[in-house]
Each structure stands twice: as C-alpha cells, then as structure tokens.
Coordinates of C-alpha atoms in Angstrom, one line a residue:
Chain A
M135 CA 0.2 -0.3 0.1
T136 CA 2.7 2.3 1.1
I137 CA 5.4 1.5 -2.0
A138 CA 2.3 2.4 -4.4
A139 CA 1.5 5.4 -2.6
E140 CA 5.1 6.3 -2.5
E141 CA 5.6 5.2 -6.5
E142 CA 2.3 7.8 -7.6
M143 CA 3.4 10.5 -5.9
P144 CA 7.1 11.7 -7.9
R145 CA 4.6 10.2 -11.8
A146 CA 2.0 12.6 -10.0
K147 CA 4.2 15.3 -10.0
R148 CA 6.4 14.7 -12.8
R149 CA 3.6 15.2 -14.8
S150 CA 2.8 19.0 -13.6
S151 CA 6.3 20.0 -14.0
L152 CA 6.1 18.2 -17.8
I153 CA 2.7 21.0 -18.0
R154 CA 4.2 23.0 -16.6
S155 CA 7.7 23.4 -18.8
P156 CA 8.9 25.8 -21.0
Q157 CA 8.6 22.8 -23.7
F158 CA 5.3 21.6 -23.3
S159 CA 4.3 24.9 -23.3
S160 CA 6.1 25.9 -26.4
L161 CA 3.5 23.2 -27.9
V162 CA 0.2 24.5 -26.8
I163 CA 0.9 27.7 -28.8
L164 CA 2.1 26.1 -31.6
I165 CA -1.1 24.2 -31.9
V166 CA -2.7 26.5 -31.3
L167 CA -0.6 29.2 -33.5
L168 CA -0.9 26.3 -36.5
A169 CA -5.3 26.0 -35.7
V170 CA -5.0 29.8 -36.4
F171 CA -2.9 30.0 -39.3
A172 CA -5.7 26.8 -40.5
I173 CA -9.2 28.9 -39.9
A174 CA -7.9 32.0 -41.8
D175 CA -7.2 30.2 -44.9
A176 CA -7.4 26.9 -46.0
N177 CA -4.4 26.9 -48.0
F178 CA -2.3 26.8 -44.9
L179 CA -3.2 22.8 -44.7
S180 CA -2.7 21.7 -49.0
P181 CA 0.1 19.3 -49.6
L182 CA 1.3 22.0 -51.7
N183 CA 1.8 24.3 -48.7
I184 CA 3.7 21.9 -46.1
S185 CA 5.4 20.8 -48.5
N186 CA 6.9 24.0 -48.9
M187 CA 7.5 23.7 -45.1
M188 CA 9.1 21.3 -44.8
A189 CA 11.6 22.0 -47.8
F190 CA 12.6 25.2 -45.4
L191 CA 12.2 24.1 -42.3
P192 CA 15.4 21.7 -41.8
E193 CA 17.8 23.9 -43.1
L194 CA 17.2 25.9 -40.1
G195 CA 15.8 23.4 -37.9
I196 CA 19.4 21.2 -38.6
I197 CA 21.7 23.9 -37.1
A198 CA 19.2 25.1 -34.3
L199 CA 19.8 21.5 -32.6
G200 CA 23.9 22.1 -33.2
M201 CA 23.1 25.2 -31.6
T202 CA 20.6 24.1 -28.9
L203 CA 23.7 21.9 -27.5
L204 CA 25.7 25.3 -27.6
L205 CA 23.6 27.3 -25.5
T206 CA 22.8 24.5 -23.3
A207 CA 26.7 24.3 -22.1
G208 CA 26.5 28.6 -22.2
E209 CA 28.3 30.0 -25.3
F210 CA 26.6 30.4 -29.1
D211 CA 27.2 30.7 -32.3
L212 CA 26.6 33.9 -34.1
S213 CA 28.8 33.5 -37.5
V214 CA 26.4 30.0 -38.6
G215 CA 24.8 32.2 -41.1
A216 CA 27.7 33.4 -43.2
V217 CA 29.2 29.7 -42.8
F218 CA 25.7 28.6 -44.3
G219 CA 26.3 31.2 -47.4
L220 CA 30.7 30.2 -47.8
A221 CA 30.9 26.9 -47.8
P222 CA 28.8 25.6 -50.5
V223 CA 30.4 28.3 -52.2
V224 CA 34.1 26.6 -51.4
V225 CA 32.5 23.3 -52.0
M226 CA 31.6 24.4 -55.8
L227 CA 34.6 27.4 -56.2
L228 CA 36.6 24.1 -55.7
V229 CA 34.4 22.0 -58.6
Q230 CA 33.9 24.6 -61.0
N231 CA 36.7 26.7 -61.2
G232 CA 39.9 23.8 -59.7
G233 CA 38.2 21.1 -61.2
V234 CA 38.0 19.5 -57.6
D235 CA 36.1 15.8 -57.7
I236 CA 32.6 15.7 -55.8
G237 CA 33.7 14.0 -53.1
V238 CA 37.1 15.9 -52.5
A239 CA 35.8 19.1 -53.1
L240 CA 32.6 18.3 -50.2
L241 CA 35.4 17.1 -47.7
A242 CA 37.9 20.1 -48.1
G243 CA 34.1 22.0 -47.1
L244 CA 34.0 20.0 -44.2
L245 CA 37.5 20.5 -43.3
L246 CA 36.6 24.3 -43.4
C247 CA 34.0 24.6 -41.4
I248 CA 35.5 22.1 -38.6
A249 CA 38.6 24.8 -38.3
I250 CA 36.0 27.4 -38.5
G251 CA 34.2 25.9 -35.6
A252 CA 38.0 24.8 -33.3
I253 CA 38.8 28.9 -33.6
N254 CA 35.7 29.8 -32.6
G255 CA 35.8 27.4 -29.3
L256 CA 40.2 27.2 -29.1
I257 CA 39.3 31.6 -28.5
V258 CA 36.3 31.3 -26.6
T259 CA 37.9 28.7 -24.2
K260 CA 41.8 30.1 -24.1
I261 CA 41.9 33.1 -24.3
G262 CA 38.5 33.9 -22.7
I263 CA 36.7 35.9 -25.2
S264 CA 33.2 35.6 -24.9
S265 CA 31.8 33.9 -27.4
F266 CA 29.3 36.9 -28.7
L267 CA 32.4 38.9 -29.7
V268 CA 34.6 35.8 -31.2
T269 CA 32.0 34.7 -33.2
L270 CA 30.4 38.2 -34.8
S271 CA 34.5 38.6 -35.5
M272 CA 34.3 36.3 -37.5
L273 CA 30.9 36.0 -38.3
L274 CA 32.6 38.9 -40.2
V275 CA 35.7 37.5 -41.6
V276 CA 33.7 34.0 -42.9
R277 CA 31.0 36.4 -45.2
G278 CA 33.3 38.7 -46.2
A279 CA 36.0 35.4 -47.9
A280 CA 32.6 34.2 -49.4
L281 CA 31.9 37.7 -51.5
Y282 CA 35.8 38.3 -52.2
I283 CA 36.4 35.1 -53.6
T284 CA 33.0 34.9 -55.6
Q285 CA 33.5 38.9 -56.1
G286 CA 29.7 38.8 -55.2
F287 CA 28.6 36.8 -57.3
P288 CA 25.7 33.3 -57.0
L289 CA 27.4 30.7 -58.5
K290 CA 25.8 27.8 -60.3
S291 CA 25.9 24.8 -57.7
W292 CA 25.5 21.2 -59.0
D293 CA 22.5 20.2 -60.8
Q294 CA 24.0 17.2 -62.0
P295 CA 21.7 13.9 -60.5
G296 CA 24.4 11.5 -58.3
F297 CA 25.0 10.6 -55.3
F298 CA 25.6 13.4 -53.1
V299 CA 22.7 15.2 -54.5
T300 CA 20.1 12.4 -54.0
L301 CA 21.9 12.1 -50.3
L302 CA 21.8 15.2 -49.1
A303 CA 18.6 17.6 -51.6
G304 CA 17.2 14.6 -53.7
S305 CA 13.1 14.0 -53.4
F306 CA 10.7 11.6 -52.7
N307 CA 6.7 11.7 -52.8
I308 CA 4.3 10.6 -50.5
G309 CA 1.0 10.2 -51.7
T310 CA 0.5 14.3 -52.9
F311 CA 3.4 15.6 -50.4
R312 CA 7.0 15.9 -51.7
F313 CA 9.7 15.5 -49.1
Y314 CA 13.4 16.0 -49.7
T315 CA 15.9 14.0 -47.4
S316 CA 17.5 17.0 -45.8
L317 CA 13.3 16.4 -43.8
W318 CA 15.6 12.5 -43.2
W319 CA 18.6 14.5 -41.5
F320 CA 16.5 16.7 -39.8
I321 CA 14.3 14.0 -37.4
G322 CA 17.3 11.7 -38.0
L323 CA 20.0 14.2 -36.5
S324 CA 17.1 15.7 -33.4
L325 CA 16.8 12.3 -32.4
L326 CA 20.9 12.3 -32.1
A327 CA 20.5 15.1 -30.2
I328 CA 17.7 14.2 -27.5
Y329 CA 19.8 11.4 -27.0
V330 CA 22.8 12.8 -27.0
L331 CA 21.6 15.8 -24.3
R332 CA 18.8 13.6 -22.1
Y333 CA 20.0 10.5 -22.1
A334 CA 24.8 9.9 -22.9
K335 CA 26.6 10.9 -20.1
L336 CA 27.7 13.5 -22.3
G337 CA 24.2 15.2 -21.7
N338 CA 24.9 15.8 -18.3
W339 CA 28.2 17.2 -19.1
I340 CA 27.1 19.7 -21.5
S341 CA 23.7 20.8 -18.7
A342 CA 26.4 21.0 -16.1
I343 CA 29.3 23.4 -18.0
G344 CA 26.0 25.9 -18.9
S345 CA 24.8 25.6 -15.4
N346 CA 27.7 26.1 -12.9
R347 CA 31.2 25.5 -14.9
N348 CA 32.8 25.7 -11.8
A349 CA 31.4 22.6 -9.9
A350 CA 32.0 21.1 -13.9
V351 CA 35.3 21.5 -14.0
A352 CA 35.7 20.6 -9.9
R353 CA 34.4 17.5 -11.6
G354 CA 37.3 16.6 -13.6
V355 CA 34.8 17.1 -16.6
P356 CA 36.5 18.9 -19.4
A357 CA 34.7 22.1 -20.1
D358 CA 37.0 23.2 -22.5
A359 CA 37.5 20.4 -25.1
V360 CA 32.9 19.3 -24.6
K361 CA 32.5 23.7 -25.6
I362 CA 35.2 23.3 -28.4
W363 CA 33.6 20.2 -29.9
L364 CA 30.2 21.9 -30.0
F365 CA 31.0 25.3 -31.6
I366 CA 32.9 22.6 -34.2
L367 CA 29.5 20.6 -33.9
T368 CA 27.6 24.0 -34.9
S369 CA 29.7 25.2 -37.5
V370 CA 29.9 21.9 -39.5
L371 CA 26.1 22.0 -39.3
A372 CA 25.6 25.2 -40.6
G373 CA 28.2 24.2 -43.3
L374 CA 25.6 21.4 -43.9
A375 CA 22.6 22.6 -44.3
G376 CA 23.6 25.2 -46.4
M377 CA 24.6 22.9 -49.4
I378 CA 21.6 20.7 -48.2
S379 CA 20.1 24.1 -49.2
A380 CA 22.9 25.0 -52.5
F381 CA 21.4 21.7 -54.1
R382 CA 17.5 22.2 -53.7
I383 CA 17.7 25.3 -54.9
S384 CA 20.8 24.6 -57.8
A385 CA 22.6 28.3 -56.5
A386 CA 25.7 29.0 -54.0
S387 CA 24.7 32.7 -53.1
P388 CA 27.6 33.8 -51.3
V389 CA 25.2 35.9 -49.0
A390 CA 22.8 33.1 -48.5
G391 CA 22.2 32.8 -44.3
T392 CA 22.5 36.2 -43.9
G393 CA 20.4 36.6 -40.3
Y394 CA 20.3 33.6 -40.4
E395 CA 21.6 33.5 -36.8
L396 CA 19.2 35.1 -34.6
E397 CA 16.5 33.4 -36.7
V398 CA 18.4 30.4 -35.6
I399 CA 18.7 31.6 -31.7
A400 CA 15.0 32.9 -32.1
M401 CA 14.2 28.9 -32.8
V402 CA 16.1 27.7 -30.1
V403 CA 15.1 30.3 -27.1
V404 CA 11.3 29.9 -28.6
G405 CA 11.7 26.3 -27.8
G406 CA 12.3 26.9 -23.9
T407 CA 16.1 26.6 -24.1
A408 CA 17.5 28.8 -21.9
L409 CA 20.1 31.5 -23.0
T410 CA 21.9 31.6 -20.2
G411 CA 22.6 28.3 -20.3
G412 CA 22.6 24.8 -18.1
R413 CA 19.2 24.7 -19.5
G414 CA 18.4 23.2 -23.0
T415 CA 15.2 21.5 -24.6
I416 CA 15.7 20.0 -28.4
F417 CA 11.6 19.0 -28.5
G418 CA 11.5 22.5 -27.8
T419 CA 13.7 23.4 -30.0
I420 CA 12.3 21.2 -32.9
V421 CA 8.8 23.6 -31.7
G422 CA 10.6 26.3 -31.7
A423 CA 11.9 26.1 -35.8
L424 CA 7.5 24.6 -37.0
M425 CA 6.9 27.6 -34.9
L426 CA 8.8 30.0 -37.6
R427 CA 9.0 27.9 -40.2
S428 CA 4.5 28.7 -40.0
I429 CA 4.2 31.9 -38.6
R430 CA 6.1 33.0 -41.7
N431 CA 5.1 30.9 -43.8
G432 CA 0.9 31.7 -42.1
I433 CA 1.4 35.5 -41.8
V434 CA 2.4 36.1 -46.2
L435 CA -0.5 32.8 -46.5
I436 CA -3.0 35.1 -44.6
G437 CA -2.2 37.9 -46.3
V438 CA -0.1 40.7 -44.2
P439 CA 2.3 42.2 -46.5
G440 CA 5.1 41.1 -47.0
L441 CA 6.8 44.4 -45.5
A442 CA 5.6 43.7 -42.0
Y443 CA 5.8 40.4 -40.9
N444 CA 9.5 40.9 -38.6
I445 CA 7.4 42.8 -36.4
F446 CA 4.2 40.2 -36.0
V447 CA 7.6 37.5 -35.9
G448 CA 9.3 39.8 -34.0
V449 CA 6.2 39.9 -31.5
I450 CA 5.5 36.7 -31.4
I451 CA 8.6 36.3 -30.0
L452 CA 8.9 38.8 -27.8
A453 CA 5.1 36.7 -26.0
M454 CA 6.7 33.9 -26.4
L455 CA 10.1 34.7 -24.3
I456 CA 7.5 35.9 -21.6
L457 CA 5.2 33.3 -21.7
H458 CA 8.5 31.4 -20.4
A459 CA 9.5 33.2 -17.6
L460 CA 6.3 34.1 -16.6
L461 CA 6.8 31.0 -16.1
Q462 CA 10.2 30.1 -14.7
K463 CA 8.8 33.1 -12.3
N464 CA 6.2 30.9 -11.1
A465 CA 7.8 28.0 -10.8
A466 CA 10.6 29.2 -8.4
R467 CA 7.8 31.1 -6.5
S468 CA 6.2 27.5 -5.8
Chain B
M270 CA 46.5 7.0 11.5
E271 CA 48.0 9.8 9.3
V272 CA 46.7 10.2 6.0
L273 CA 47.9 13.3 4.3
R274 CA 50.4 15.3 4.6
L275 CA 52.7 18.5 3.7
H276 CA 55.1 19.1 3.8
N277 CA 56.9 22.3 3.3
L278 CA 54.4 23.6 0.1
Q279 CA 55.2 27.0 -1.2
K280 CA 53.1 28.7 -3.9
S281 CA 54.3 33.2 -5.3
F282 CA 52.2 34.2 -7.9
G283 CA 54.3 37.0 -9.3
S284 CA 56.5 38.7 -7.2
V285 CA 53.5 37.8 -4.0
R286 CA 54.7 34.9 -2.1
A287 CA 50.8 33.9 -1.1
L288 CA 52.6 30.1 0.0
K289 CA 56.0 30.3 2.4
S290 CA 56.2 27.5 3.8
A291 CA 53.6 25.2 5.0
S292 CA 53.8 21.7 6.3
F293 CA 50.7 19.5 8.3
T294 CA 49.6 16.5 8.7
L295 CA 45.6 15.5 8.9
N296 CA 44.6 11.8 10.5
E297 CA 42.0 9.3 9.5
G298 CA 38.8 10.6 11.8
E299 CA 39.3 14.2 12.5
V300 CA 38.0 17.7 12.3
V301 CA 40.6 19.9 11.6
A302 CA 39.7 23.6 11.1
L303 CA 43.0 25.6 9.0
L304 CA 42.0 29.7 10.0
G305 CA 43.0 33.0 8.9
D306 CA 42.6 36.6 7.8
N307 CA 41.7 37.1 4.2
G308 CA 45.0 36.8 2.1
A309 CA 46.5 34.1 5.2
G310 CA 47.5 31.4 2.6
K311 CA 44.0 29.0 3.2
S312 CA 42.6 29.4 -0.5
T313 CA 46.3 29.3 -2.0
L314 CA 46.6 26.5 0.3
I315 CA 43.5 24.2 -0.3
K316 CA 43.6 25.2 -4.2
A317 CA 47.8 23.0 -4.4
I318 CA 45.8 20.2 -2.2
S319 CA 42.1 19.9 -4.7
G320 CA 44.4 19.9 -7.6
V321 CA 43.7 23.7 -9.3
F322 CA 47.0 24.2 -9.5
P323 CA 50.7 22.6 -9.0
V324 CA 52.5 24.0 -5.8
D325 CA 56.3 25.5 -7.0
R326 CA 58.5 23.4 -4.0
G327 CA 57.2 21.0 -1.5
D328 CA 55.8 17.3 -1.2
I329 CA 52.5 16.2 -0.2
Y330 CA 51.7 12.9 0.7
V331 CA 48.7 10.2 0.6
R332 CA 48.9 7.6 3.8
G333 CA 52.3 8.0 3.9
Q334 CA 52.7 7.7 0.0
R335 CA 54.2 10.8 -2.0
V336 CA 51.7 11.8 -4.2
S337 CA 52.1 14.2 -7.2
I338 CA 48.4 16.6 -7.6
R339 CA 48.8 17.9 -11.0
S340 CA 44.6 18.3 -11.7
T341 CA 41.3 18.1 -9.6
R342 CA 40.8 14.4 -11.4
D343 CA 44.0 13.8 -9.8
A344 CA 43.2 15.0 -6.4
M345 CA 39.6 13.2 -7.1
D346 CA 41.1 9.3 -7.6
L347 CA 43.6 10.1 -4.5
G348 CA 40.6 10.4 -1.9
I349 CA 40.8 14.6 -2.2
E350 CA 36.9 15.8 -2.8
T351 CA 36.9 19.9 -2.0
I352 CA 33.4 21.6 -1.5
H353 CA 33.6 25.2 -2.8
Q354 CA 31.1 26.8 -1.0
D355 CA 28.7 27.7 -4.1
T356 CA 30.5 26.6 -7.2
S357 CA 30.3 22.6 -6.1
L358 CA 26.9 22.1 -7.7
A359 CA 25.0 23.0 -11.4
P360 CA 21.8 24.3 -9.9
D361 CA 19.6 22.7 -13.2
L362 CA 20.5 19.3 -12.5
S363 CA 19.0 16.6 -10.1
I364 CA 19.6 15.5 -7.1
A365 CA 20.9 12.4 -8.8
R366 CA 22.7 13.9 -11.5
N367 CA 25.0 15.5 -9.1
L368 CA 25.8 13.4 -6.9
F369 CA 27.0 11.4 -9.9
L370 CA 28.7 14.3 -11.8
G371 CA 32.1 13.7 -13.3
R372 CA 31.6 9.8 -11.9
E373 CA 28.5 9.0 -14.0
P374 CA 27.0 5.2 -14.1
V375 CA 26.6 3.7 -17.5
N376 CA 26.0 1.4 -20.2
L377 CA 27.8 0.3 -23.1
K378 CA 30.7 1.9 -21.6
W379 CA 32.7 1.1 -25.3
L380 CA 30.8 5.0 -26.6
G381 CA 32.9 6.4 -24.2
V382 CA 31.4 10.0 -23.8
F383 CA 28.4 9.0 -25.8
A384 CA 27.6 6.0 -23.7
P385 CA 23.6 6.2 -21.7
L386 CA 23.5 6.7 -18.6
D387 CA 22.3 3.8 -16.7
L388 CA 19.3 6.2 -15.0
A389 CA 17.5 3.2 -13.2
Q390 CA 21.0 2.5 -11.4
L391 CA 22.0 6.6 -11.1
R392 CA 18.2 7.7 -9.7
D393 CA 19.1 4.4 -6.5
A394 CA 22.2 4.7 -5.6
A395 CA 21.1 9.2 -5.2
S396 CA 17.7 7.4 -2.9
A397 CA 19.6 5.6 -1.3
L398 CA 22.2 7.7 0.2
L399 CA 20.1 10.5 0.7
K400 CA 18.9 7.3 2.5
R401 CA 22.2 6.8 4.5
V402 CA 22.9 10.2 5.5
G403 CA 19.5 11.4 6.9
I404 CA 17.8 13.7 4.7
S405 CA 15.6 11.6 2.0
K406 CA 12.3 12.4 3.6
K407 CA 12.2 15.5 2.5
L408 CA 14.3 15.1 -0.5
D409 CA 13.7 13.8 -4.0
A410 CA 16.2 12.6 -5.9
D411 CA 15.3 14.3 -9.2
A412 CA 14.4 17.0 -7.5
L413 CA 16.0 20.4 -9.4
V414 CA 19.6 21.2 -7.5
S415 CA 17.6 24.6 -8.0
T416 CA 14.6 23.9 -5.8
L417 CA 17.1 23.8 -2.1
S418 CA 17.7 25.3 0.0
G419 CA 22.2 26.4 0.7
G420 CA 21.8 23.9 3.8
E421 CA 20.3 20.9 1.9
R422 CA 23.0 21.8 -1.1
Q423 CA 26.2 22.3 1.2
S424 CA 24.8 18.7 2.5
I425 CA 24.4 17.7 -1.0
A426 CA 27.9 18.3 -2.2
I427 CA 29.1 16.5 1.8
S428 CA 27.7 13.9 1.0
R429 CA 28.6 13.4 -2.8
A430 CA 32.0 13.1 -1.4
M431 CA 31.4 10.5 1.3
Q432 CA 29.9 8.2 -1.3
F433 CA 32.9 7.8 -3.5
A434 CA 34.8 7.0 0.1
A435 CA 37.0 10.1 0.3
K436 CA 39.6 10.6 2.8
V437 CA 40.1 13.7 3.1
I438 CA 37.1 16.0 2.9
I439 CA 38.5 19.7 2.4
L440 CA 34.7 22.3 3.5
D441 CA 35.6 25.3 2.2
E442 CA 34.1 27.9 4.4
P443 CA 31.1 25.7 4.4
T444 CA 28.7 27.7 6.4
N445 CA 28.6 31.3 4.3
N446 CA 25.3 32.8 4.0
L447 CA 23.3 30.5 5.5
G448 CA 20.7 30.5 8.6
V449 CA 21.2 29.5 12.2
E450 CA 19.6 26.4 12.1
E451 CA 20.8 25.1 8.3
T452 CA 24.0 26.3 9.6
H453 CA 23.7 23.4 12.9
G454 CA 22.7 20.6 9.9
V455 CA 25.9 21.2 8.6
L456 CA 28.1 21.5 10.9
R457 CA 25.6 18.2 12.7
F458 CA 27.4 16.7 9.9
V459 CA 30.4 17.0 10.0
K460 CA 30.7 15.6 13.1
E461 CA 28.5 12.8 11.2
V462 CA 31.4 12.2 8.3
R463 CA 34.1 12.0 11.0
D464 CA 32.1 9.4 12.6
A465 CA 32.0 8.3 9.8
G466 CA 35.9 7.5 9.3
H467 CA 36.4 10.1 7.0
S468 CA 39.2 12.9 7.7
V469 CA 37.9 16.6 7.4
L470 CA 39.9 20.0 6.4
L471 CA 37.6 23.0 7.1
I472 CA 38.0 26.2 6.2
T473 CA 36.0 28.9 7.8
H474 CA 35.9 32.2 9.2
N475 CA 33.8 31.5 12.0
I476 CA 35.8 30.6 15.2
H477 CA 32.8 30.0 16.8
H478 CA 31.9 26.8 14.9
V479 CA 35.1 26.1 14.6
F480 CA 34.9 25.3 18.7
Q481 CA 31.7 22.6 18.2
V482 CA 33.8 20.7 15.5
A483 CA 37.2 20.6 15.5
D484 CA 39.9 18.5 17.2
R485 CA 42.4 20.8 15.7
I486 CA 43.0 24.5 14.8
I487 CA 45.4 24.8 12.6
V488 CA 46.0 28.9 11.5
M489 CA 47.7 30.6 9.1
R490 CA 49.1 34.2 8.9
R491 CA 51.1 36.0 5.5
G492 CA 51.5 32.1 4.0
E493 CA 52.2 30.7 6.9
I494 CA 51.3 28.3 9.0
V495 CA 51.5 30.3 12.9
A496 CA 50.0 27.7 15.3
E497 CA 48.1 24.4 15.7
Q498 CA 46.7 23.1 18.4
T499 CA 43.9 21.2 19.8
V500 CA 40.6 22.4 21.0
A501 CA 40.4 21.1 24.2
D502 CA 44.1 23.2 24.9
T503 CA 43.2 26.2 24.0
D504 CA 40.3 28.6 23.8
L505 CA 38.2 30.7 21.5
L506 CA 40.7 34.2 23.2
T507 CA 44.2 32.6 21.8
V508 CA 43.5 31.5 19.1
E509 CA 41.3 35.4 17.8
S510 CA 44.8 36.7 18.7
I511 CA 46.9 34.3 17.3
I512 CA 44.5 35.1 13.7
T513 CA 44.8 38.4 14.1
G514 CA 48.8 38.7 15.7
A515 CA 47.5 41.2 18.2
D516 CA 47.7 39.4 21.4
M517 CA 44.6 40.3 22.6
S518 CA 44.1 38.7 26.1
A519 CA 47.5 40.5 27.2
L520 CA 45.2 43.0 26.1
L521 CA 42.4 41.9 28.3
K522 CA 44.4 41.6 30.8
E523 CA 45.8 45.2 30.2
T524 CA 42.0 46.5 30.4
R525 CA 41.0 44.4 33.8
A526 CA 43.2 45.1 35.6
K527 CA 42.6 49.0 34.9

C-alpha cells in the first residue's frame, strides 16, 4: 500500500512539471498558431504548402540542433549564417574552377567548417573572450571571405544527379506530399541530439557546464574540450545545412544565410532553452523551428504585407519569451 | 593514523609569495580547522591540495605515499574531495545527476562520452545515499538542485564527497550565507562525516563553529602556519589573537587591571 502511494507521488509530480515545462507551453502555442492559420486560410494545410514548409524547415532546424547544445553549455555562435553561405561557395568554386571531384570538394568544405568551429572554440575557451564577440568577428570574416572569393556573384550549384545530390537534396513523394531527404537528416539528427542531451553522459556534462562551469570542472569534466567540440559541431551543421540548401535550389550564393544566426537563436529560445545556459531542450527546439517556419509561412498566406511581417515575427517571439519568463517565475515561487 | 601530510608547500604568483611554507598532518577521523584572515594563504593551500594549480615546491603525502597532484581529477582519484562554497553543484541538474557528475554510471561503456547513463542505477544509488545520510525524507533524487536551500545544497555536496569514500574532505566556508538552523545542520553533518571515518579539513571565518566541531586548529598568517593546537588546549580568545597577530588576551588583562 505504502509502496504504491510512494510510486504514485513522483509520477503525478512529474506530470505536473511536464505541463509547466517551457517546451510544453511552446507546443501548446504552436498548436494554437497552426489552428489559427488553418482556419484563416484553407491553403495553409494544403499538401503543396506543407511540402514547402517541410523543404525549408530542416535547413534552419539542423543548425538549431547544434545551437541548442551550444547554448545549453553556455555559449552561442553568431557565425552560423555566414558558414551556411561560405561552405557551398567554397565547394562549388573547387569543383567549377579547380576541377576537383565533388566528393573531395565536399570533404574540403567539411574540413573548413571544422576549422572555423575549432577557431571559435579555442579563442572562447583558451583566451577567454565571450562567444558573442568572437563569433561576431568570425561572422564578418567568413561572410567577407565568401563575398571576396566569389567577387559577390552567385555560383551555379552542382545540378547533375548523383550520389551526393540524392543524399543531401533528393526528393520523394508520399501521396500528394513532396518531401526532401533533408527532412530525414533533420529527423535523424534530432533523435541523435535528444539522445545525447537527455540520456548520454555527454549531455549531463553539457548541462552541468552551462549551469555551473566551476562545479563541472571541479568534478573533472573537461569543460573546454566539450565546448570546442560543440563549436565544431555547430559549424559543421551550418555547413551541412548550407550544402543542402545549395543543392536544393541549384545555386550557391555568397549572401545565402544572412540573418540566419538570429533566426536560429530565436527558434532555440522560443522552444524553451535558456540563453544563460544549463537548461536545454531539443524537443523545444523542434517545436520552435516549426513555430517560426509556420509563422513566416502563415502570415504571408493570411495576407500580412511582406514588408510588415518581421513585425509579427518579432512580436510573437517576444510574447513567447515573456511567457517562458512568467512560467519560470511561477515555478520558482511554488 | 596519518591520511594526508604536507611538507613545506610553497607557491608564488609573480612576486607575491601566497604560500611561504606550509607543513601539517591530517589524521584519520579527524576534523582540522584551517583559520586565518583574508589573504593568509588558506585558499592557496587548499587549491594546491585539490589540484587547481601545482605548487612551486614541497611534497604531499597521502597515506605515507608521496603523490603529485596536477589536476582536480588527480586529487579526486587520491580520495581528496573539495567542496567550495557555491561552486560545487550545478543548479539546473537533478540531485541524482549532481551526485554522480563526472562519475556517471553508464551502460555500453565503450561508447565513451556518448554512453547512455544508467538512469535506474543513478536514481537508486542517489536515493540510497540520501537515505543513508538521513535527508531522504525531504528530498527527491529527481528534484533540481535549484529548488534546494543553501543548507540542503551543502549537505548534498558533502554526501557526494562521502559517497566516493573520500579519505579527505575539504570544506571551504561551508556555513557562509546559511541561516542559524541550517548552519547547525551542516555542522552536525560534519561530525557524522568524521564519525564515519573520513577526515575533514574545514576552512572557515567563524571561530565559534570551529569550537563546535573541530578536533584541532591550524592558524595561517601571511602565507605561513603560525599555530597548531588541539581544541581542548586552547580557547576562543587565544585563537582570535593568533589570527589577527595581536595579543588579545594580554590586552584584555591590561584593560581588566585598569
């Protein structure tokens, strides 16, 4: 009897803490938003429109996964949008002007992303400059490099069908829906990220580092190494997303991804991950990515003038953040 | 029996000689209080023992064996656990996850840092530990540390040190920022830790606490150990005068004579 009662208690407690968790409130708001858009415009849930949203979603979503882990460890990366632009530009230049095999060129692009992430991470951890300043400078360097090596002109991307295009930007139909392989990448990477953050030893370290770095270090957690690897991961994911996008639209533009860094950070914090570190949720980030994507799509459909729509996006993000802050306060009081 | 022995430890930062010379011995099942004013070298000394930075000169012996401590990990592996005030726990993690931080029980060990946590064992071990140290009634192993009071946090941090069978537990200002009742709770806990056979090195500003729990007192001043006495052989006033360097008891006698 008593055992049963003891068993019941935490489960009920866990249920109520789940309902009060930020990712849950984000999910509720996402559902409300989807309902509002669906009622306002019947085309919102049409196969074509859903296919469209699902084509864009993974590109920012993949970066957001890396950003979530990085933010949970207490750092962030403003250079992701620039890396998103530079990686495909470098790969295409190597193929078109250097006559390099596409596989080799992709490998070179990967190494470039690893190098950018490693430089970010090393400067932040070893020299001790805030990631805001380091990655802001890196944004300028990387974007500037992309503009300089292309002289500002977009390149035609690789459009010959082949293994890599199928792998990154192949498409398939399910009924009347048309999906890209990038959706599989996003789903696969999401599951991996959920596993790492919630269930793996590394996830425990990442949260601990963001929550109280000194405590983690005092327990022998290699905080600097973890952060450097997360910077590398985030850069690589940004480069991967850039390649997916370039293959999908058959063009590599040096200005692709401009402003993505803030959009990605918005997705992550709207999902409930704390900007101050320690508290991260991949599920929330997926909800956040879906939310920003559907807002951008939905407000165009319901007829908000194109030039005005950033106002709405900004207001909705602010409202979300206020909601999270209020929930946080409530939780602290109880 | 001797657990930890320091011999002539020295450490300078640039031209500042933070630790001129420190030698002392810590025995099994003993609480030794390390006292001294700000800048006396207490922090430097415990940081050297806990592996935050290496010493310039001098030897450290653990159970008679000469050891070299180059990292916090080295110190932990030798059975020296340090609990710094406010820096020992991650508030966004659960009690269970904090208890095993850096030493997580995992399945599929070959996966390295990607190995899955053994959540069942994590929870069971944490609950068992909380029960053993007598704070299970109030605390759920899954509760976030941010929901705990300062005293509860200290107790969790100290239990964590005990759980890994630490030979030496270093407590850095464990009663700072705590209420009266919580302070008593922590001090009672320190006695229990000693009775369980661990040795405790207690760093504090509060001399009253020292007289409640310590067996021996070591006083530092300007990077040196200036006094070492058993609690039974001394009193509050004497210790206070040694810390400040002024002969307070003589001063008191003088004023009383007048």
